[in-house]
Amino acid sequence: MTACSFKIKDTSSIVSPGLVVFRDVMDANLKEMLREAGDLSRLRPHCKTHKMASVTKIQLDLGITKHKCATFAEAEMLASAGVKDILLGYNLVGPNIQRAVEFVQQYNDVQFIATADHESPVRSLSAAMQASGQSIELLIDLDSGQHRTGIAPGDAAHQLYRLFEELPGIVPGGIHLYDGQNHQTELEERRQAVMACWQLASDFRDTLEADGLSVPRIVAGGTGSFPVYASISDPALELSPGTNTFFDNNYGLMFPDLQYTPAARILTRVISRPTEDTLTVDLGYKACASDPDVKKRVVFPDLPDADPILQNEEHLVLRTQHAGDYIPGDELLAVPGHICPTSALHKSAYVIENEEVTDNWVVSSRDRWLTI
């Protein structure tokens, strides 16, 4: 965890609710990510947390050359920032098949990889790539138990991966293993669950290779499982941490063993004091992720007893015994419970260094579409 004052000397330029990033904390998070990975060549962080070209360039400067994303806007942001190895960890259907063709045409110096778990879109992707004279690497998306996407290891998965080998325009690229179901707070319990997922993928890899199929990589994990996968020594393994760059409060509570500190926060201002024990701030759910329960959407380190009792689009009502200490215009810093969708709600982030606003980073891939 990083010690930081989380102070801003002059907030007059910050329009609230405003996303702020404390640069030294983010840098410490990146340093910890590199330490855990051990080897830069197997690190493939997900950009969904920040969605910013500025952050991507900082990661590139640190030697992180492999990156992961979930949308074509994020892929385009990564490529425009200079990334040459991009995994779109999302199964392609509908217009995204043609977008994949356009992406590999426009960024022909980028190694572009996607995922798949069903024959039908794979055949459509093959036809589109063949017609354009292009090719794309595919990872088979394995379902390790979350049942969100993926195909269970077995004969059907084996036949699908063989199809990657047989179809023109498709190159078998390995295995995608996301285990988002592993939210065990106790590290040893999480380790056992993650290792069971790894065994599924490793055994499946062995059967594919025994059949003469190439499995050059296994891209595995997320925020909570990252340290467990990092402990595995396997030349094909790539580590895919997610939230770690910015981190957030809910993952900090869920995974207390992780040595990361929330670097992105929201500056909010009191707009009303409707009763003697309540404050209303300008932090509605248009400015922070609303997928957690209202009690878990934000916390206020400088007002620890603040109890969120009502949130609307532009308002958040807090019950606190210290309400009388505040007047409209007073400021608070809120730590998001879930930072990834929070950053997508802001056009840019104010960068804080040495308690000063020093830059403004555009959230350049917050939209679904850029140019492709």
CSV table of C-alpha atoms in Angstrom, one decimal:
chain,number,residue,atom,x,y,z
A,1,MET,CA,0.0,0.0,0.0
A,2,THR,CA,1.2,3.5,-0.9
A,3,ALA,CA,1.4,6.3,1.7
A,4,CYS,CA,0.0,9.5,0.1
A,5,SER,CA,-1.4,12.7,1.5
A,6,PHE,CA,-4.2,12.7,-1.1
A,7,LYS,CA,-4.2,16.5,-0.9
A,8,ILE,CA,-4.7,19.0,-3.7
A,9,LYS,CA,-3.5,22.5,-3.0
A,10,ASP,CA,-5.6,24.3,-5.5
A,11,THR,CA,-8.8,22.7,-6.7
A,12,SER,CA,-10.2,25.8,-8.5
A,13,SER,CA,-9.7,24.2,-11.9
A,14,ILE,CA,-11.4,21.0,-11.1
A,15,VAL,CA,-15.0,20.8,-12.2
A,16,SER,CA,-16.9,18.5,-9.8
A,17,PRO,CA,-17.7,15.7,-9.8
A,18,GLY,CA,-14.2,15.3,-11.3
A,19,LEU,CA,-12.0,12.2,-11.7
A,20,VAL,CA,-8.5,12.7,-10.3
A,21,VAL,CA,-5.5,10.4,-10.5
A,22,PHE,CA,-2.7,10.7,-8.0
A,23,ARG,CA,0.3,10.0,-10.2
A,24,ASP,CA,2.7,8.7,-7.5
A,25,VAL,CA,0.1,6.2,-6.3
A,26,MET,CA,-0.5,4.9,-9.9
A,27,ASP,CA,3.2,4.6,-10.4
A,28,ALA,CA,3.6,2.6,-7.2
A,29,ASN,CA,0.7,0.3,-8.4
A,30,LEU,CA,2.5,-0.3,-11.7
A,31,LYS,CA,5.7,-1.0,-9.9
A,32,GLU,CA,3.9,-3.6,-7.7
A,33,MET,CA,2.4,-5.1,-10.8
A,34,LEU,CA,5.8,-5.5,-12.4
A,35,ARG,CA,7.2,-7.0,-9.2
A,36,GLU,CA,4.4,-9.6,-9.0
A,37,ALA,CA,4.7,-10.5,-12.6
A,38,GLY,CA,8.5,-11.0,-12.3
A,39,ASP,CA,9.0,-11.1,-16.1
A,40,LEU,CA,7.8,-8.3,-18.3
A,41,SER,CA,7.4,-10.7,-21.3
A,42,ARG,CA,4.5,-12.5,-19.7
A,43,LEU,CA,2.6,-9.4,-18.5
A,44,ARG,CA,-0.5,-8.4,-20.4
A,45,PRO,CA,-2.5,-5.9,-18.4
A,46,HIS,CA,-6.1,-5.0,-19.3
A,47,CYS,CA,-6.7,-1.4,-20.2
A,48,LYS,CA,-10.4,-1.4,-19.3
A,49,THR,CA,-9.7,0.2,-16.0
A,50,HIS,CA,-8.1,3.4,-17.3
A,51,LYS,CA,-9.0,3.5,-21.1
A,52,MET,CA,-6.4,6.2,-21.5
A,53,ALA,CA,-3.6,6.6,-24.1
A,54,SER,CA,-1.6,8.5,-21.6
A,55,VAL,CA,-1.5,5.6,-19.1
A,56,THR,CA,-0.8,3.2,-21.9
A,57,LYS,CA,2.2,5.2,-23.0
A,58,ILE,CA,3.5,5.2,-19.4
A,59,GLN,CA,3.1,1.4,-19.3
A,60,LEU,CA,5.0,1.1,-22.7
A,61,ASP,CA,7.8,3.2,-21.2
A,62,LEU,CA,8.0,0.7,-18.4
A,63,GLY,CA,8.5,-2.1,-21.0
A,64,ILE,CA,5.0,-3.5,-20.9
A,65,THR,CA,4.5,-4.4,-24.6
A,66,LYS,CA,1.6,-6.8,-24.5
A,67,HIS,CA,-1.9,-5.4,-23.7
A,68,LYS,CA,-5.5,-6.6,-23.4
A,69,CYS,CA,-8.8,-4.8,-24.1
A,70,ALA,CA,-12.5,-5.6,-24.4
A,71,THR,CA,-13.7,-3.2,-27.1
A,72,PHE,CA,-12.5,-2.0,-30.5
A,73,ALA,CA,-12.3,1.5,-29.2
A,74,GLU,CA,-9.8,0.3,-26.6
A,75,ALA,CA,-7.9,-1.7,-29.2
A,76,GLU,CA,-7.7,1.4,-31.4
A,77,MET,CA,-6.5,3.5,-28.5
A,78,LEU,CA,-3.8,0.9,-27.7
A,79,ALA,CA,-2.6,0.7,-31.3
A,80,SER,CA,-2.6,4.5,-31.6
A,81,ALA,CA,-0.5,4.8,-28.5
A,82,GLY,CA,2.1,2.5,-30.0
A,83,VAL,CA,1.1,-1.0,-28.7
A,84,LYS,CA,2.1,-3.7,-31.1
A,85,ASP,CA,0.6,-6.8,-29.4
A,86,ILE,CA,-3.1,-6.5,-28.6
A,87,LEU,CA,-5.5,-9.1,-27.3
A,88,LEU,CA,-9.2,-8.2,-27.7
A,89,GLY,CA,-10.6,-10.5,-25.0
A,90,TYR,CA,-14.1,-10.6,-26.4
A,91,ASN,CA,-15.8,-13.0,-28.8
A,92,LEU,CA,-16.5,-11.4,-32.2
A,93,VAL,CA,-20.0,-11.4,-33.6
A,94,GLY,CA,-22.1,-9.2,-35.9
A,95,PRO,CA,-20.4,-6.0,-37.2
A,96,ASN,CA,-17.4,-6.7,-35.0
A,97,ILE,CA,-16.3,-9.3,-37.5
A,98,GLN,CA,-15.9,-6.7,-40.2
A,99,ARG,CA,-14.4,-4.3,-37.7
A,100,ALA,CA,-11.7,-7.0,-37.0
A,101,VAL,CA,-10.9,-7.0,-40.7
A,102,GLU,CA,-10.7,-3.2,-40.9
A,103,PHE,CA,-8.5,-3.2,-37.7
A,104,VAL,CA,-5.9,-5.6,-39.1
A,105,GLN,CA,-5.9,-3.7,-42.4
A,106,GLN,CA,-5.4,-0.3,-40.7
A,107,TYR,CA,-2.9,-1.5,-38.1
A,108,ASN,CA,-1.0,-4.1,-40.1
A,109,ASP,CA,2.1,-3.8,-37.9
A,110,VAL,CA,0.1,-4.9,-34.8
A,111,GLN,CA,-0.2,-8.5,-33.7
A,112,PHE,CA,-4.0,-8.6,-33.2
A,113,ILE,CA,-5.6,-11.5,-31.3
A,114,ALA,CA,-9.2,-12.2,-30.4
A,115,THR,CA,-11.2,-14.9,-28.6
A,116,ALA,CA,-13.9,-17.4,-29.7
A,117,ASP,CA,-16.0,-20.1,-28.1
A,118,HIS,CA,-18.4,-21.1,-31.0
A,119,GLU,CA,-18.0,-22.4,-34.5
A,120,SER,CA,-20.5,-20.1,-36.2
A,121,PRO,CA,-18.8,-16.7,-35.7
A,122,VAL,CA,-15.4,-18.4,-36.3
A,123,ARG,CA,-16.5,-19.5,-39.8
A,124,SER,CA,-17.9,-16.0,-40.5
A,125,LEU,CA,-14.6,-14.5,-39.3
A,126,SER,CA,-12.6,-16.9,-41.5
A,127,ALA,CA,-14.7,-16.0,-44.5
A,128,ALA,CA,-14.2,-12.2,-43.9
A,129,MET,CA,-10.5,-12.5,-43.3
A,130,GLN,CA,-10.0,-14.8,-46.4
A,131,ALA,CA,-12.0,-12.3,-48.6
A,132,SER,CA,-9.7,-9.5,-47.5
A,133,GLY,CA,-6.5,-11.4,-47.7
A,134,GLN,CA,-5.9,-11.0,-43.9
A,135,SER,CA,-5.5,-13.4,-41.0
A,136,ILE,CA,-6.2,-13.2,-37.3
A,137,GLU,CA,-5.0,-15.2,-34.3
A,138,LEU,CA,-7.8,-16.7,-32.1
A,139,LEU,CA,-7.6,-17.9,-28.5
A,140,ILE,CA,-10.2,-20.5,-27.5
A,141,ASP,CA,-12.2,-19.0,-24.7
A,142,LEU,CA,-12.4,-21.6,-21.9
A,143,ASP,CA,-15.2,-21.6,-19.3
A,144,SER,CA,-13.5,-22.4,-16.0
A,145,GLY,CA,-16.6,-22.1,-14.0
A,146,GLN,CA,-17.9,-18.5,-14.2
A,147,HIS,CA,-20.3,-19.5,-17.0
A,148,ARG,CA,-20.2,-16.0,-18.5
A,149,THR,CA,-18.5,-16.9,-21.8
A,150,GLY,CA,-16.4,-19.8,-22.9
A,151,ILE,CA,-16.6,-23.4,-23.7
A,152,ALA,CA,-15.8,-26.2,-21.2
A,153,PRO,CA,-12.6,-28.2,-21.9
A,154,GLY,CA,-13.5,-31.4,-23.7
A,155,ASP,CA,-14.2,-32.9,-27.1
A,156,ALA,CA,-16.3,-30.0,-28.4
A,157,ALA,CA,-13.6,-27.5,-27.4
A,158,HIS,CA,-10.9,-29.7,-28.9
A,159,GLN,CA,-12.8,-29.8,-32.2
A,160,LEU,CA,-13.3,-26.0,-32.2
A,161,TYR,CA,-9.6,-25.4,-31.6
A,162,ARG,CA,-8.8,-27.8,-34.5
A,163,LEU,CA,-11.1,-25.7,-36.6
A,164,PHE,CA,-8.9,-22.7,-35.9
A,165,GLU,CA,-6.1,-24.7,-37.6
A,166,GLU,CA,-8.2,-25.8,-40.6
A,167,LEU,CA,-9.9,-22.6,-41.5
A,168,PRO,CA,-8.2,-20.0,-43.8
A,169,GLY,CA,-7.6,-16.7,-42.3
A,170,ILE,CA,-7.5,-18.1,-38.7
A,171,VAL,CA,-4.4,-18.9,-36.8
A,172,PRO,CA,-4.6,-20.9,-33.5
A,173,GLY,CA,-3.2,-18.6,-30.8
A,174,GLY,CA,-3.7,-20.5,-27.6
A,175,ILE,CA,-6.1,-20.4,-24.7
A,176,HIS,CA,-8.0,-17.6,-22.9
A,177,LEU,CA,-8.7,-18.4,-19.3
A,178,TYR,CA,-10.6,-15.8,-17.3
A,179,ASP,CA,-11.7,-16.9,-13.8
A,180,GLY,CA,-13.8,-14.0,-12.6
A,181,GLN,CA,-15.7,-16.3,-10.2
A,182,ASN,CA,-12.7,-16.5,-7.9
A,183,HIS,CA,-13.5,-13.9,-5.3
A,184,GLN,CA,-12.3,-15.7,-2.2
A,185,THR,CA,-11.0,-13.3,0.3
A,186,GLU,CA,-8.7,-15.8,2.1
A,187,LEU,CA,-5.6,-16.1,-0.1
A,188,GLU,CA,-5.1,-19.9,0.4
A,189,GLU,CA,-8.8,-20.6,-0.6
A,190,ARG,CA,-8.3,-18.4,-3.7
A,191,ARG,CA,-5.1,-20.1,-4.5
A,192,GLN,CA,-6.7,-23.6,-4.5
A,193,ALA,CA,-9.6,-22.4,-6.7
A,194,VAL,CA,-7.2,-20.7,-9.1
A,195,MET,CA,-4.9,-23.6,-9.4
A,196,ALA,CA,-7.9,-25.8,-10.2
A,197,CYS,CA,-8.7,-23.5,-13.1
A,198,TRP,CA,-5.1,-23.6,-14.2
A,199,GLN,CA,-5.1,-27.3,-14.2
A,200,LEU,CA,-8.2,-27.3,-16.5
A,201,ALA,CA,-6.3,-25.1,-19.0
A,202,SER,CA,-3.0,-26.9,-18.7
A,203,ASP,CA,-4.5,-30.4,-19.2
A,204,PHE,CA,-6.5,-29.1,-22.1
A,205,ARG,CA,-3.3,-27.6,-23.6
A,206,ASP,CA,-1.6,-31.0,-23.2
A,207,THR,CA,-4.4,-32.8,-25.2
A,208,LEU,CA,-4.2,-30.2,-28.0
A,209,GLU,CA,-0.5,-30.4,-28.3
A,210,ALA,CA,-0.7,-34.2,-28.2
A,211,ASP,CA,-2.9,-33.9,-31.3
A,212,GLY,CA,-0.3,-31.8,-33.0
A,213,LEU,CA,-1.9,-28.5,-32.5
A,214,SER,CA,0.1,-25.4,-31.5
A,215,VAL,CA,-0.8,-23.6,-28.3
A,216,PRO,CA,1.6,-20.7,-28.1
A,217,ARG,CA,0.1,-19.0,-25.1
A,218,ILE,CA,-2.4,-19.2,-22.2
A,219,VAL,CA,-3.7,-15.8,-21.2
A,220,ALA,CA,-5.0,-16.2,-17.6
A,221,GLY,CA,-6.4,-14.4,-14.7
A,222,GLY,CA,-7.8,-11.1,-13.4
A,223,THR,CA,-7.1,-8.9,-10.5
A,224,GLY,CA,-7.7,-11.3,-7.6
A,225,SER,CA,-6.1,-14.3,-9.3
A,226,PHE,CA,-3.1,-12.4,-10.6
A,227,PRO,CA,-0.7,-13.2,-7.8
A,228,VAL,CA,-1.6,-16.9,-7.9
A,229,TYR,CA,-1.0,-17.2,-11.6
A,230,ALA,CA,2.2,-15.1,-11.2
A,231,SER,CA,3.6,-17.9,-8.9
A,232,ILE,CA,3.3,-20.5,-11.8
A,233,SER,CA,6.3,-21.1,-13.9
A,234,ASP,CA,5.2,-21.9,-17.5
A,235,PRO,CA,6.7,-20.4,-20.6
A,236,ALA,CA,3.3,-20.2,-22.3
A,237,LEU,CA,1.6,-18.3,-19.5
A,238,GLU,CA,0.6,-14.6,-19.9
A,239,LEU,CA,-0.7,-12.7,-16.9
A,240,SER,CA,-3.7,-10.5,-17.3
A,241,PRO,CA,-4.3,-8.2,-14.3
A,242,GLY,CA,-7.2,-5.8,-14.6
A,243,THR,CA,-8.0,-3.2,-12.0
A,244,ASN,CA,-4.5,-3.0,-10.5
A,245,THR,CA,-3.3,0.1,-12.4
A,246,PHE,CA,-5.9,2.3,-10.6
A,247,PHE,CA,-7.3,-0.2,-8.1
A,248,ASP,CA,-10.5,0.5,-6.1
A,249,ASN,CA,-12.1,0.2,-2.7
A,250,ASN,CA,-14.2,-3.0,-3.3
A,251,TYR,CA,-11.3,-5.0,-4.5
A,252,GLY,CA,-9.2,-3.7,-1.7
A,253,LEU,CA,-11.8,-5.1,0.8
A,254,MET,CA,-12.2,-8.4,-1.2
A,255,PHE,CA,-8.5,-9.0,-1.7
A,256,PRO,CA,-6.7,-7.6,1.4
A,257,ASP,CA,-3.5,-9.5,0.4
A,258,LEU,CA,-3.1,-7.3,-2.7
A,259,GLN,CA,-0.6,-4.5,-2.2
A,260,TYR,CA,-2.3,-1.8,-4.2
A,261,THR,CA,-3.8,1.6,-3.4
A,262,PRO,CA,-6.7,3.3,-5.1
A,263,ALA,CA,-5.0,5.9,-7.3
A,264,ALA,CA,-8.1,7.3,-9.0
A,265,ARG,CA,-10.6,9.3,-6.9
A,266,ILE,CA,-13.5,11.6,-7.4
A,267,LEU,CA,-13.5,15.2,-6.1
A,268,THR,CA,-17.0,16.1,-5.1
A,269,ARG,CA,-18.5,19.2,-3.5
A,270,VAL,CA,-21.3,19.7,-1.0
A,271,ILE,CA,-24.3,21.3,-2.6
A,272,SER,CA,-26.8,21.2,0.2
A,273,ARG,CA,-27.2,20.3,3.9
A,274,PRO,CA,-30.9,19.4,3.9
A,275,THR,CA,-31.1,18.1,7.5
A,276,GLU,CA,-28.9,18.4,10.6
A,277,ASP,CA,-27.4,15.0,10.0
A,278,THR,CA,-27.2,14.8,6.1
A,279,LEU,CA,-25.1,16.3,3.4
A,280,THR,CA,-25.8,16.2,-0.3
A,281,VAL,CA,-22.8,16.2,-2.7
A,282,ASP,CA,-22.7,16.4,-6.5
A,283,LEU,CA,-21.7,12.8,-7.0
A,284,GLY,CA,-24.6,11.1,-8.7
A,285,TYR,CA,-24.5,7.8,-10.6
A,286,LYS,CA,-23.6,9.7,-13.8
A,287,ALA,CA,-20.1,10.1,-12.1
A,288,CYS,CA,-19.5,6.8,-10.4
A,289,ALA,CA,-20.3,3.1,-11.1
A,290,SER,CA,-23.7,2.1,-9.9
A,291,ASP,CA,-23.3,-1.6,-10.2
A,292,PRO,CA,-22.4,-2.0,-6.5
A,293,ASP,CA,-25.1,-1.5,-3.9
A,294,VAL,CA,-25.5,2.2,-3.0
A,295,LYS,CA,-23.6,1.6,0.3
A,296,LYS,CA,-20.6,0.3,-1.7
A,297,ARG,CA,-20.4,2.7,-4.6
A,298,VAL,CA,-18.0,5.2,-2.9
A,299,VAL,CA,-16.3,5.7,0.4
A,300,PHE,CA,-15.0,9.0,1.9
A,301,PRO,CA,-11.6,8.6,3.8
A,302,ASP,CA,-12.0,12.0,5.4
A,303,LEU,CA,-15.5,11.3,6.4
A,304,PRO,CA,-15.5,7.7,7.5
A,305,ASP,CA,-18.9,7.6,9.1
A,306,ALA,CA,-20.6,8.9,5.8
A,307,ASP,CA,-23.5,6.6,5.1
A,308,PRO,CA,-24.9,6.9,1.5
A,309,ILE,CA,-28.7,6.8,1.9
A,310,LEU,CA,-29.8,8.0,-1.5
A,311,GLN,CA,-28.2,8.5,-4.9
A,312,ASN,CA,-29.8,9.9,-8.1
A,313,GLU,CA,-28.3,11.0,-11.4
A,314,GLU,CA,-26.6,14.1,-10.0
A,315,HIS,CA,-27.0,13.8,-6.2
A,316,LEU,CA,-25.6,11.6,-3.4
A,317,VAL,CA,-27.1,12.1,0.1
A,318,LEU,CA,-24.9,11.1,3.0
A,319,ARG,CA,-25.9,10.7,6.6
A,320,THR,CA,-23.1,11.7,9.0
A,321,GLN,CA,-22.8,13.0,12.5
A,322,HIS,CA,-20.4,15.6,11.1
A,323,ALA,CA,-22.9,17.2,8.7
A,324,GLY,CA,-22.8,20.4,10.7
A,325,ASP,CA,-19.0,20.8,10.0
A,326,TYR,CA,-19.8,21.3,6.3
A,327,ILE,CA,-21.3,24.1,4.2
A,328,PRO,CA,-22.1,24.1,0.5
A,329,GLY,CA,-18.9,24.4,-1.6
A,330,ASP,CA,-16.8,22.3,0.8
A,331,GLU,CA,-15.0,19.4,-0.9
A,332,LEU,CA,-14.5,15.7,-0.3
A,333,LEU,CA,-12.5,13.0,-2.1
A,334,ALA,CA,-14.4,9.8,-2.8
A,335,VAL,CA,-12.8,6.4,-3.5
A,336,PRO,CA,-14.9,4.5,-6.1
A,337,GLY,CA,-16.0,1.0,-5.2
A,338,HIS,CA,-15.7,0.0,-8.9
A,339,ILE,CA,-13.2,2.1,-10.9
A,340,CYS,CA,-13.5,0.5,-14.3
A,341,PRO,CA,-17.0,1.8,-15.2
A,342,THR,CA,-16.4,4.9,-13.2
A,343,SER,CA,-13.6,6.1,-15.5
A,344,ALA,CA,-15.8,5.5,-18.5
A,345,LEU,CA,-18.2,8.1,-17.1
A,346,HIS,CA,-15.6,10.9,-17.3
A,347,LYS,CA,-14.2,12.6,-20.4
A,348,SER,CA,-10.8,13.1,-18.7
A,349,ALA,CA,-9.0,12.9,-15.4
A,350,TYR,CA,-7.1,15.5,-13.6
A,351,VAL,CA,-3.6,14.4,-12.8
A,352,ILE,CA,-2.2,15.2,-9.3
A,353,GLU,CA,1.5,15.4,-8.6
A,354,ASN,CA,3.0,16.9,-5.4
A,355,GLU,CA,-0.4,18.1,-4.5
A,356,GLU,CA,-0.7,20.1,-7.7
A,357,VAL,CA,-2.9,19.6,-10.8
A,358,THR,CA,-0.2,19.0,-13.5
A,359,ASP,CA,-2.1,17.4,-16.4
A,360,ASN,CA,-5.4,16.3,-17.8
A,361,TRP,CA,-5.6,12.8,-19.3
A,362,VAL,CA,-8.3,12.1,-21.8
A,363,VAL,CA,-10.3,8.9,-21.3
A,364,SER,CA,-9.8,8.3,-24.9
A,365,SER,CA,-11.6,4.9,-25.4
A,366,ARG,CA,-14.6,5.5,-23.1
A,367,ASP,CA,-16.9,5.2,-26.2
A,368,ARG,CA,-17.8,2.1,-28.1
A,369,TRP,CA,-16.5,3.5,-31.4
A,370,LEU,CA,-13.6,5.7,-32.4
A,371,THR,CA,-13.0,5.4,-36.2
A,372,ILE,CA,-13.3,1.6,-36.9
